[in-house]
Amino acid sequence: MNDVERIPTYVKGLDELMEGGVPKKHIVLVCGHAGTMKSSLTYSIIYNAYKDRGIKSVYLTLEQGKDSLYTHMEKLGMPSKGVDGVAIIDLAKIRKDVAMDKAKAEKVDWLKSIISVLKHYKERFGFDVLVLDSLAALYALTTFKNPRAELFYFFERLRELDITIFLISEIPTDRNVYGLYGIEDFLSDGIIHLKVEQTDAGANLYLGVVKMRTTNHTRSFMPLIFEDGRFEVVQG
Ligand SMILES: Nc1ncnc2c1ncn2[C@@H]1O[C@H](COP(=O)(O)OP(=O)(O)O)[C@@H](O)[C@H]1O
Ligand SMILES: [Mg+2]
């Protein structure tokens, strides 16, 4: 045993296979193709962390708008309107407006702005876990001159927030990487990979913990199911 403090994933069957969960202050990539339940899974972690332990979170979305996210989570049995321990910062609309106007987008340093919004929010509201949904959406706003250097710098600023961070990384279906620039995996402390496999019976979802620093963890991909409002991995 080690005495690292952890945040459980609240995926039934998984936490005991990774010493109780994700070490606090880790930056963890949650990656997979579209529709692999990345948003649902990370939301379920912060939703349950607040219900179970009073841990406060921020879900910063550049993808689904706030209303759509609320409806989605309510359908999954996680009603969140008015739950003040799970705050949604909705930049999805701003992102869409900006996407229409490239010249405007280029005037804003999005990486810097997002860090400053988060810093400000942390001082005011105080939160311990961040979900950023998604890296791909953030990249779409950013004009990188030197992506590797700028991403390195961005991860350093994220670390200075001194909280646990889940970065959702949507992988294009034609590529086999964890992040679009191929360096997100080594800049992160952990990688949770979600993938779909087609079988005769339909499409099955699998979860694998590919990397988790300071943790003894399973490396096997296990079927991930969602039932009665909670995630569960099935061990073979
Ligand atoms: N077992 C399930 N129960 C409920 N919804 C499911 C289930 N499996 C898949 N879904 C649906 O899968 C879709 C994708 O989930 P989402 O978290 O938005 O994925 P991603 O963020 O990876 O694109 C959602 O619309 C969700 O409702
Ligand atoms: Mg999503």
PDB file of C-alpha atoms and ligand atoms in Angstrom:
ATOM      1  CA  MET A   1       0.000   0.000   0.000  1.00  0.00           C
ATOM      2  CA  ASN A   2       1.114   3.567  -0.420  1.00  0.00           C
ATOM      3  CA  ASP A   3      -0.336   6.637   1.200  1.00  0.00           C
ATOM      4  CA  VAL A   4      -1.050   8.695  -1.918  1.00  0.00           C
ATOM      5  CA  GLU A   5      -4.438  10.387  -1.672  1.00  0.00           C
ATOM      6  CA  ARG A   6      -6.751   9.351  -4.473  1.00  0.00           C
ATOM      7  CA  ILE A   7      -9.980  10.177  -6.214  1.00  0.00           C
ATOM      8  CA  PRO A   8     -11.977   7.051  -7.027  1.00  0.00           C
ATOM      9  CA  THR A   9     -13.214   6.581 -10.587  1.00  0.00           C
ATOM     10  CA  TYR A  10     -16.478   5.233  -9.146  1.00  0.00           C
ATOM     11  CA  VAL A  11     -16.352   2.589 -11.859  1.00  0.00           C
ATOM     12  CA  LYS A  12     -17.413  -0.563 -10.058  1.00  0.00           C
ATOM     13  CA  GLY A  13     -14.626  -3.120 -10.146  1.00  0.00           C
ATOM     14  CA  LEU A  14     -11.966  -0.694 -11.360  1.00  0.00           C
ATOM     15  CA  ASP A  15     -10.844   1.225  -8.272  1.00  0.00           C
ATOM     16  CA  GLU A  16      -9.676  -1.910  -6.500  1.00  0.00           C
ATOM     17  CA  LEU A  17      -7.503  -2.674  -9.530  1.00  0.00           C
ATOM     18  CA  MET A  18      -5.697   0.678  -9.241  1.00  0.00           C
ATOM     19  CA  GLU A  19      -5.056   1.164  -5.532  1.00  0.00           C
ATOM     20  CA  GLY A  20      -8.295   3.055  -5.007  1.00  0.00           C
ATOM     21  CA  GLY A  21      -8.322   5.511  -7.883  1.00  0.00           C
ATOM     22  CA  VAL A  22      -6.477   8.372  -9.529  1.00  0.00           C
ATOM     23  CA  PRO A  23      -3.800  10.052  -7.383  1.00  0.00           C
ATOM     24  CA  LYS A  24      -4.747  13.616  -6.484  1.00  0.00           C
ATOM     25  CA  LYS A  25      -3.032  16.347  -8.544  1.00  0.00           C
ATOM     26  CA  HIS A  26      -2.517  14.024 -11.502  1.00  0.00           C
ATOM     27  CA  ILE A  27      -3.240  15.161 -15.038  1.00  0.00           C
ATOM     28  CA  VAL A  28      -5.107  12.303 -16.702  1.00  0.00           C
ATOM     29  CA  LEU A  29      -6.006  11.938 -20.360  1.00  0.00           C
ATOM     30  CA  VAL A  30      -9.343  10.310 -21.019  1.00  0.00           C
ATOM     31  CA  CYS A  31      -9.109   9.383 -24.648  1.00  0.00           C
ATOM     32  CA  GLY A  32     -11.135   7.626 -27.277  1.00  0.00           C
ATOM     33  CA  HIS A  33     -13.031   8.118 -30.488  1.00  0.00           C
ATOM     34  CA  ALA A  34     -16.323  10.039 -30.623  1.00  0.00           C
ATOM     35  CA  GLY A  35     -19.155   8.368 -28.728  1.00  0.00           C
ATOM     36  CA  THR A  36     -17.012   6.236 -26.418  1.00  0.00           C
ATOM     37  CA  MET A  37     -18.606   7.853 -23.341  1.00  0.00           C
ATOM     38  CA  LYS A  38     -15.599  10.033 -22.432  1.00  0.00           C
ATOM     39  CA  SER A  39     -17.841  12.872 -21.283  1.00  0.00           C
ATOM     40  CA  SER A  40     -20.210  10.527 -19.453  1.00  0.00           C
ATOM     41  CA  LEU A  41     -17.400   8.742 -17.619  1.00  0.00           C
ATOM     42  CA  THR A  42     -15.518  11.853 -16.488  1.00  0.00           C
ATOM     43  CA  TYR A  43     -18.752  13.514 -15.471  1.00  0.00           C
ATOM     44  CA  SER A  44     -19.660  10.449 -13.458  1.00  0.00           C
ATOM     45  CA  ILE A  45     -16.327  10.715 -11.608  1.00  0.00           C
ATOM     46  CA  ILE A  46     -16.869  14.323 -10.539  1.00  0.00           C
ATOM     47  CA  TYR A  47     -20.584  13.840  -9.873  1.00  0.00           C
ATOM     48  CA  ASN A  48     -19.913  10.929  -7.545  1.00  0.00           C
ATOM     49  CA  ALA A  49     -16.860  12.557  -5.930  1.00  0.00           C
ATOM     50  CA  TYR A  50     -19.065  15.421  -4.820  1.00  0.00           C
ATOM     51  CA  LYS A  51     -21.918  13.190  -3.664  1.00  0.00           C
ATOM     52  CA  ASP A  52     -19.620  10.799  -1.851  1.00  0.00           C
ATOM     53  CA  ARG A  53     -16.897  13.114  -0.492  1.00  0.00           C
ATOM     54  CA  GLY A  54     -17.974  16.700  -1.079  1.00  0.00           C
ATOM     55  CA  ILE A  55     -15.119  17.197  -3.567  1.00  0.00           C
ATOM     56  CA  LYS A  56     -15.860  20.239  -5.740  1.00  0.00           C
ATOM     57  CA  SER A  57     -15.288  20.235  -9.476  1.00  0.00           C
ATOM     58  CA  VAL A  58     -15.459  22.332 -12.567  1.00  0.00           C
ATOM     59  CA  TYR A  59     -16.472  20.867 -15.918  1.00  0.00           C
ATOM     60  CA  LEU A  60     -15.212  23.211 -18.610  1.00  0.00           C
ATOM     61  CA  THR A  61     -16.949  22.424 -21.857  1.00  0.00           C
ATOM     62  CA  LEU A  62     -15.947  23.578 -25.309  1.00  0.00           C
ATOM     63  CA  GLU A  63     -18.018  20.790 -26.855  1.00  0.00           C
ATOM     64  CA  GLN A  64     -21.595  20.240 -25.686  1.00  0.00           C
ATOM     65  CA  GLY A  65     -23.393  23.308 -24.363  1.00  0.00           C
ATOM     66  CA  LYS A  66     -24.533  23.434 -20.735  1.00  0.00           C
ATOM     67  CA  ASP A  67     -28.200  22.599 -21.411  1.00  0.00           C
ATOM     68  CA  SER A  68     -27.358  19.651 -23.591  1.00  0.00           C
ATOM     69  CA  LEU A  69     -24.904  18.420 -20.976  1.00  0.00           C
ATOM     70  CA  TYR A  70     -27.511  18.688 -18.198  1.00  0.00           C
ATOM     71  CA  THR A  71     -30.058  16.769 -20.256  1.00  0.00           C
ATOM     72  CA  HIS A  72     -27.494  14.124 -21.171  1.00  0.00           C
ATOM     73  CA  MET A  73     -26.403  13.615 -17.535  1.00  0.00           C
ATOM     74  CA  GLU A  74     -29.945  13.590 -16.229  1.00  0.00           C
ATOM     75  CA  LYS A  75     -30.769  10.831 -18.717  1.00  0.00           C
ATOM     76  CA  LEU A  76     -27.830   8.872 -17.339  1.00  0.00           C
ATOM     77  CA  GLY A  77     -29.197   9.234 -13.806  1.00  0.00           C
ATOM     78  CA  MET A  78     -26.994  12.138 -12.724  1.00  0.00           C
ATOM     79  CA  PRO A  79     -29.334  15.113 -12.300  1.00  0.00           C
ATOM     80  CA  SER A  80     -27.073  18.107 -11.745  1.00  0.00           C
ATOM     81  CA  LYS A  81     -29.025  21.324 -12.076  1.00  0.00           C
ATOM     82  CA  GLY A  82     -28.517  23.255  -8.886  1.00  0.00           C
ATOM     83  CA  VAL A  83     -25.759  20.938  -7.645  1.00  0.00           C
ATOM     84  CA  ASP A  84     -23.262  23.623  -6.675  1.00  0.00           C
ATOM     85  CA  GLY A  85     -20.348  21.241  -6.179  1.00  0.00           C
ATOM     86  CA  VAL A  86     -20.241  20.486  -9.894  1.00  0.00           C
ATOM     87  CA  ALA A  87     -19.950  23.750 -11.790  1.00  0.00           C
ATOM     88  CA  ILE A  88     -20.165  23.841 -15.552  1.00  0.00           C
ATOM     89  CA  ILE A  89     -18.228  26.548 -17.371  1.00  0.00           C
ATOM     90  CA  ASP A  90     -19.744  26.675 -20.811  1.00  0.00           C
ATOM     91  CA  LEU A  91     -17.434  28.029 -23.507  1.00  0.00           C
ATOM     92  CA  ALA A  92     -19.102  25.989 -26.253  1.00  0.00           C
ATOM     93  CA  LYS A  93     -21.030  28.938 -27.590  1.00  0.00           C
ATOM     94  CA  ILE A  94     -18.034  31.261 -27.556  1.00  0.00           C
ATOM     95  CA  ARG A  95     -16.117  28.606 -29.407  1.00  0.00           C
ATOM     96  CA  LYS A  96     -18.783  28.367 -32.100  1.00  0.00           C
ATOM     97  CA  ASP A  97     -18.947  32.160 -32.489  1.00  0.00           C
ATOM     98  CA  VAL A  98     -15.208  32.389 -32.761  1.00  0.00           C
ATOM     99  CA  ALA A  99     -14.992  29.509 -35.212  1.00  0.00           C
ATOM    100  CA  MET A 100     -17.107  31.581 -37.594  1.00  0.00           C
ATOM    101  CA  ASP A 101     -14.603  34.408 -37.430  1.00  0.00           C
ATOM    102  CA  LYS A 102     -11.026  33.191 -37.756  1.00  0.00           C
ATOM    103  CA  ALA A 103      -9.556  36.693 -37.527  1.00  0.00           C
ATOM    104  CA  LYS A 104     -11.230  37.194 -34.169  1.00  0.00           C
ATOM    105  CA  ALA A 105     -10.051  33.800 -32.940  1.00  0.00           C
ATOM    106  CA  GLU A 106      -6.472  34.652 -33.688  1.00  0.00           C
ATOM    107  CA  LYS A 107      -6.598  37.748 -31.511  1.00  0.00           C
ATOM    108  CA  VAL A 108      -7.228  35.681 -28.402  1.00  0.00           C
ATOM    109  CA  ASP A 109      -4.631  33.496 -26.735  1.00  0.00           C
ATOM    110  CA  TRP A 110      -7.037  30.721 -25.754  1.00  0.00           C
ATOM    111  CA  LEU A 111      -4.574  28.644 -23.805  1.00  0.00           C
ATOM    112  CA  LYS A 112      -3.713  31.641 -21.649  1.00  0.00           C
ATOM    113  CA  SER A 113      -7.326  32.819 -21.319  1.00  0.00           C
ATOM    114  CA  ILE A 114      -8.524  29.439 -20.157  1.00  0.00           C
ATOM    115  CA  ILE A 115      -5.820  29.236 -17.519  1.00  0.00           C
ATOM    116  CA  SER A 116      -6.733  32.677 -16.263  1.00  0.00           C
ATOM    117  CA  VAL A 117     -10.474  31.855 -16.141  1.00  0.00           C
ATOM    118  CA  LEU A 118      -9.642  28.727 -14.134  1.00  0.00           C
ATOM    119  CA  LYS A 119      -7.304  30.552 -11.746  1.00  0.00           C
ATOM    120  CA  HIS A 120      -9.896  33.197 -11.126  1.00  0.00           C
ATOM    121  CA  TYR A 121     -12.606  30.600 -10.617  1.00  0.00           C
ATOM    122  CA  LYS A 122     -10.437  28.658  -8.222  1.00  0.00           C
ATOM    123  CA  GLU A 123      -9.812  31.720  -6.062  1.00  0.00           C
ATOM    124  CA  ARG A 124     -13.510  32.541  -5.936  1.00  0.00           C
ATOM    125  CA  PHE A 125     -15.162  29.156  -5.847  1.00  0.00           C
ATOM    126  CA  GLY A 126     -12.419  26.789  -4.773  1.00  0.00           C
ATOM    127  CA  PHE A 127     -12.445  23.472  -6.583  1.00  0.00           C
ATOM    128  CA  ASP A 128     -10.233  20.397  -6.546  1.00  0.00           C
ATOM    129  CA  VAL A 129     -10.995  18.645  -9.805  1.00  0.00           C
ATOM    130  CA  LEU A 130     -11.169  19.950 -13.355  1.00  0.00           C
ATOM    131  CA  VAL A 131     -12.524  18.312 -16.475  1.00  0.00           C
ATOM    132  CA  LEU A 132     -11.563  19.951 -19.755  1.00  0.00           C
ATOM    133  CA  ASP A 133     -13.805  18.778 -22.601  1.00  0.00           C
ATOM    134  CA  SER A 134     -11.980  18.618 -24.948  1.00  0.00           C
ATOM    135  CA  LEU A 135      -8.372  19.120 -25.985  1.00  0.00           C
ATOM    136  CA  ALA A 136      -9.366  18.788 -29.633  1.00  0.00           C
ATOM    137  CA  ALA A 137     -11.858  21.635 -29.263  1.00  0.00           C
ATOM    138  CA  LEU A 138      -9.235  23.770 -27.573  1.00  0.00           C
ATOM    139  CA  TYR A 139      -6.776  23.072 -30.379  1.00  0.00           C
ATOM    140  CA  ALA A 140      -9.392  24.108 -32.927  1.00  0.00           C
ATOM    141  CA  LEU A 141      -9.340  27.570 -31.349  1.00  0.00           C
ATOM    142  CA  THR A 142      -5.594  27.846 -31.159  1.00  0.00           C
ATOM    143  CA  THR A 143      -3.164  28.857 -33.851  1.00  0.00           C
ATOM    144  CA  PHE A 144      -0.030  27.035 -32.824  1.00  0.00           C
ATOM    145  CA  LYS A 145       3.337  28.235 -34.042  1.00  0.00           C
ATOM    146  CA  ASN A 146       5.218  25.589 -32.140  1.00  0.00           C
ATOM    147  CA  PRO A 147       2.667  23.077 -30.822  1.00  0.00           C
ATOM    148  CA  ARG A 148       5.073  21.013 -28.737  1.00  0.00           C
ATOM    149  CA  ALA A 149       6.511  24.005 -26.890  1.00  0.00           C
ATOM    150  CA  GLU A 150       3.125  25.644 -26.432  1.00  0.00           C
ATOM    151  CA  LEU A 151       1.510  22.461 -25.185  1.00  0.00           C
ATOM    152  CA  PHE A 152       4.387  21.858 -22.800  1.00  0.00           C
ATOM    153  CA  TYR A 153       3.858  25.363 -21.433  1.00  0.00           C
ATOM    154  CA  PHE A 154       0.071  24.828 -21.197  1.00  0.00           C
ATOM    155  CA  PHE A 155       0.513  21.617 -19.191  1.00  0.00           C
ATOM    156  CA  GLU A 156       2.918  23.434 -16.853  1.00  0.00           C
ATOM    157  CA  ARG A 157       0.313  26.143 -16.223  1.00  0.00           C
ATOM    158  CA  LEU A 158      -2.350  23.460 -15.639  1.00  0.00           C
ATOM    159  CA  ARG A 159      -0.070  21.855 -13.048  1.00  0.00           C
ATOM    160  CA  GLU A 160       0.242  25.143 -11.213  1.00  0.00           C
ATOM    161  CA  LEU A 161      -3.500  25.026 -10.546  1.00  0.00           C
ATOM    162  CA  ASP A 162      -2.542  22.292  -8.074  1.00  0.00           C
ATOM    163  CA  ILE A 163      -5.691  20.211  -8.636  1.00  0.00           C
ATOM    164  CA  THR A 164      -6.630  16.896 -10.231  1.00  0.00           C
ATOM    165  CA  ILE A 165      -7.293  17.289 -13.939  1.00  0.00           C
ATOM    166  CA  PHE A 166      -9.050  15.105 -16.495  1.00  0.00           C
ATOM    167  CA  LEU A 167      -8.361  16.125 -20.076  1.00  0.00           C
ATOM    168  CA  ILE A 168     -10.733  14.656 -22.599  1.00  0.00           C
ATOM    169  CA  SER A 169      -8.874  13.793 -25.758  1.00  0.00           C
ATOM    170  CA  GLU A 170     -10.956  12.871 -28.740  1.00  0.00           C
ATOM    171  CA  ILE A 171      -8.964  10.763 -31.133  1.00  0.00           C
ATOM    172  CA  PRO A 172      -9.753  10.836 -34.851  1.00  0.00           C
ATOM    173  CA  THR A 173     -10.977   7.431 -35.981  1.00  0.00           C
ATOM    174  CA  ASP A 174      -8.209   7.085 -38.551  1.00  0.00           C
ATOM    175  CA  ARG A 175      -5.376   7.547 -36.066  1.00  0.00           C
ATOM    176  CA  ASN A 176      -3.874   5.556 -33.246  1.00  0.00           C
ATOM    177  CA  VAL A 177      -2.625   8.236 -30.860  1.00  0.00           C
ATOM    178  CA  TYR A 178      -3.688   9.429 -27.421  1.00  0.00           C
ATOM    179  CA  GLY A 179      -3.547  13.113 -28.327  1.00  0.00           C
ATOM    180  CA  LEU A 180      -3.392  14.987 -31.608  1.00  0.00           C
ATOM    181  CA  TYR A 181       0.180  16.204 -31.193  1.00  0.00           C
ATOM    182  CA  GLY A 182       1.557  12.909 -29.940  1.00  0.00           C
ATOM    183  CA  ILE A 183       3.078  14.443 -26.803  1.00  0.00           C
ATOM    184  CA  GLU A 184       0.005  14.647 -24.593  1.00  0.00           C
ATOM    185  CA  ASP A 185       0.645  11.099 -23.398  1.00  0.00           C
ATOM    186  CA  PHE A 186       4.039  11.826 -21.906  1.00  0.00           C
ATOM    187  CA  LEU A 187       2.974  15.224 -20.557  1.00  0.00           C
ATOM    188  CA  SER A 188       0.194  13.456 -18.619  1.00  0.00           C
ATOM    189  CA  ASP A 189       0.472  11.353 -15.467  1.00  0.00           C
ATOM    190  CA  GLY A 190      -2.238   8.963 -16.509  1.00  0.00           C
ATOM    191  CA  ILE A 191      -4.115   7.675 -19.527  1.00  0.00           C
ATOM    192  CA  ILE A 192      -7.532   6.061 -19.486  1.00  0.00           C
ATOM    193  CA  HIS A 193      -8.391   4.691 -22.908  1.00  0.00           C
ATOM    194  CA  LEU A 194     -11.943   3.968 -24.032  1.00  0.00           C
ATOM    195  CA  LYS A 195     -12.526   2.011 -27.180  1.00  0.00           C
ATOM    196  CA  VAL A 196     -15.308   0.360 -29.077  1.00  0.00           C
ATOM    197  CA  GLU A 197     -15.035  -3.059 -30.593  1.00  0.00           C
ATOM    198  CA  GLN A 198     -17.501  -4.378 -33.107  1.00  0.00           C
ATOM    199  CA  THR A 199     -18.762  -7.868 -32.500  1.00  0.00           C
ATOM    200  CA  ASP A 200     -21.544  -9.885 -34.067  1.00  0.00           C
ATOM    201  CA  ALA A 201     -23.707  -8.971 -31.109  1.00  0.00           C
ATOM    202  CA  GLY A 202     -23.066  -5.251 -31.578  1.00  0.00           C
ATOM    203  CA  ALA A 203     -20.570  -2.637 -30.452  1.00  0.00           C
ATOM    204  CA  ASN A 204     -18.943  -3.202 -27.091  1.00  0.00           C
ATOM    205  CA  LEU A 205     -17.133  -0.570 -25.093  1.00  0.00           C
ATOM    206  CA  TYR A 206     -13.800  -1.333 -23.373  1.00  0.00           C
ATOM    207  CA  LEU A 207     -11.793   0.558 -20.786  1.00  0.00           C
ATOM    208  CA  GLY A 208      -8.051   0.267 -20.255  1.00  0.00           C
ATOM    209  CA  VAL A 209      -5.760   2.079 -17.839  1.00  0.00           C
ATOM    210  CA  VAL A 210      -2.744   2.532 -20.089  1.00  0.00           C
ATOM    211  CA  LYS A 211      -0.693   4.619 -17.685  1.00  0.00           C
ATOM    212  CA  MET A 212      -1.084   5.846 -14.094  1.00  0.00           C
ATOM    213  CA  ARG A 213       1.975   7.153 -12.295  1.00  0.00           C
ATOM    214  CA  THR A 214       2.591   6.115  -8.664  1.00  0.00           C
ATOM    215  CA  THR A 215       0.001   3.379  -9.033  1.00  0.00           C
ATOM    216  CA  ASN A 216       0.013  -0.366  -9.442  1.00  0.00           C
ATOM    217  CA  HIS A 217      -2.736  -0.918 -11.929  1.00  0.00           C
ATOM    218  CA  THR A 218      -4.174  -3.452 -14.273  1.00  0.00           C
ATOM    219  CA  ARG A 219      -3.315  -3.025 -17.930  1.00  0.00           C
ATOM    220  CA  SER A 220      -6.019  -5.201 -19.338  1.00  0.00           C
ATOM    221  CA  PHE A 221      -8.857  -3.811 -21.394  1.00  0.00           C
ATOM    222  CA  MET A 222     -12.114  -4.702 -19.734  1.00  0.00           C
ATOM    223  CA  PRO A 223     -15.678  -4.429 -21.002  1.00  0.00           C
ATOM    224  CA  LEU A 224     -17.235  -1.235 -19.642  1.00  0.00           C
ATOM    225  CA  ILE A 225     -20.941  -1.203 -19.078  1.00  0.00           C
ATOM    226  CA  PHE A 226     -23.294   1.475 -17.857  1.00  0.00           C
ATOM    227  CA  GLU A 227     -26.274   0.222 -15.917  1.00  0.00           C
ATOM    228  CA  ASP A 228     -28.619   1.686 -13.311  1.00  0.00           C
ATOM    229  CA  GLY A 229     -26.792   4.987 -13.282  1.00  0.00           C
ATOM    230  CA  ARG A 230     -23.288   3.662 -12.811  1.00  0.00           C
ATOM    231  CA  PHE A 231     -20.296   2.389 -14.708  1.00  0.00           C
ATOM    232  CA  GLU A 232     -18.880  -1.046 -14.160  1.00  0.00           C
ATOM    233  CA  VAL A 233     -16.001  -3.029 -15.611  1.00  0.00           C
ATOM    234  CA  VAL A 234     -16.487  -6.717 -16.183  1.00  0.00           C
ATOM    235  CA  GLN A 235     -13.526  -8.923 -15.394  1.00  0.00           C
ATOM    236  CA  GLY A 236     -12.899 -11.902 -17.620  1.00  0.00           C
TER     237      GLY A 236
HETATM  238  N1  LIG B   1     -25.256   1.901 -21.631  1.00  0.00           N
HETATM  239  C1  LIG B   1     -25.583   3.148 -21.996  1.00  0.00           C
HETATM  240  N2  LIG B   1     -26.519   3.786 -21.320  1.00  0.00           N
HETATM  241  C2  LIG B   1     -26.865   5.020 -21.664  1.00  0.00           C
HETATM  242  N3  LIG B   1     -26.329   5.732 -22.669  1.00  0.00           N
HETATM  243  C3  LIG B   1     -25.382   5.161 -23.379  1.00  0.00           C
HETATM  244  C4  LIG B   1     -24.969   3.846 -23.075  1.00  0.00           C
HETATM  245  N4  LIG B   1     -24.025   3.538 -23.932  1.00  0.00           N
HETATM  246  C5  LIG B   1     -23.855   4.616 -24.729  1.00  0.00           C
HETATM  247  N5  LIG B   1     -24.676   5.607 -24.409  1.00  0.00           N
HETATM  248  C6  LIG B   1     -24.728   6.908 -25.092  1.00  0.00           C
HETATM  249  O1  LIG B   1     -23.465   7.112 -25.702  1.00  0.00           O
HETATM  250  C7  LIG B   1     -23.378   8.435 -26.146  1.00  0.00           C
HETATM  251  C8  LIG B   1     -21.973   8.937 -26.105  1.00  0.00           C
HETATM  252  O2  LIG B   1     -21.566   9.307 -24.787  1.00  0.00           O
HETATM  253  P1  LIG B   1     -20.622  10.567 -24.567  1.00  0.00           P
HETATM  254  O3  LIG B   1     -20.255  10.543 -23.134  1.00  0.00           O
HETATM  255  O4  LIG B   1     -21.244  11.797 -25.088  1.00  0.00           O
HETATM  256  O5  LIG B   1     -19.374  10.151 -25.472  1.00  0.00           O
HETATM  257  P2  LIG B   1     -18.112  11.025 -25.921  1.00  0.00           P
HETATM  258  O6  LIG B   1     -17.974  12.142 -24.945  1.00  0.00           O
HETATM  259  O7  LIG B   1     -16.981  10.047 -25.868  1.00  0.00           O
HETATM  260  O8  LIG B   1     -18.378  11.457 -27.322  1.00  0.00           O
HETATM  261  C9  LIG B   1     -24.325   9.203 -25.264  1.00  0.00           C
HETATM  262  O9  LIG B   1     -25.340   9.754 -26.059  1.00  0.00           O
HETATM  263  C10 LIG B   1     -24.850   8.160 -24.308  1.00  0.00           C
HETATM  264  O10 LIG B   1     -26.161   8.463 -23.911  1.00  0.00           O
HETATM  265 MG    MG B   2     -18.070  14.214 -25.279  1.00  0.00          MG
END
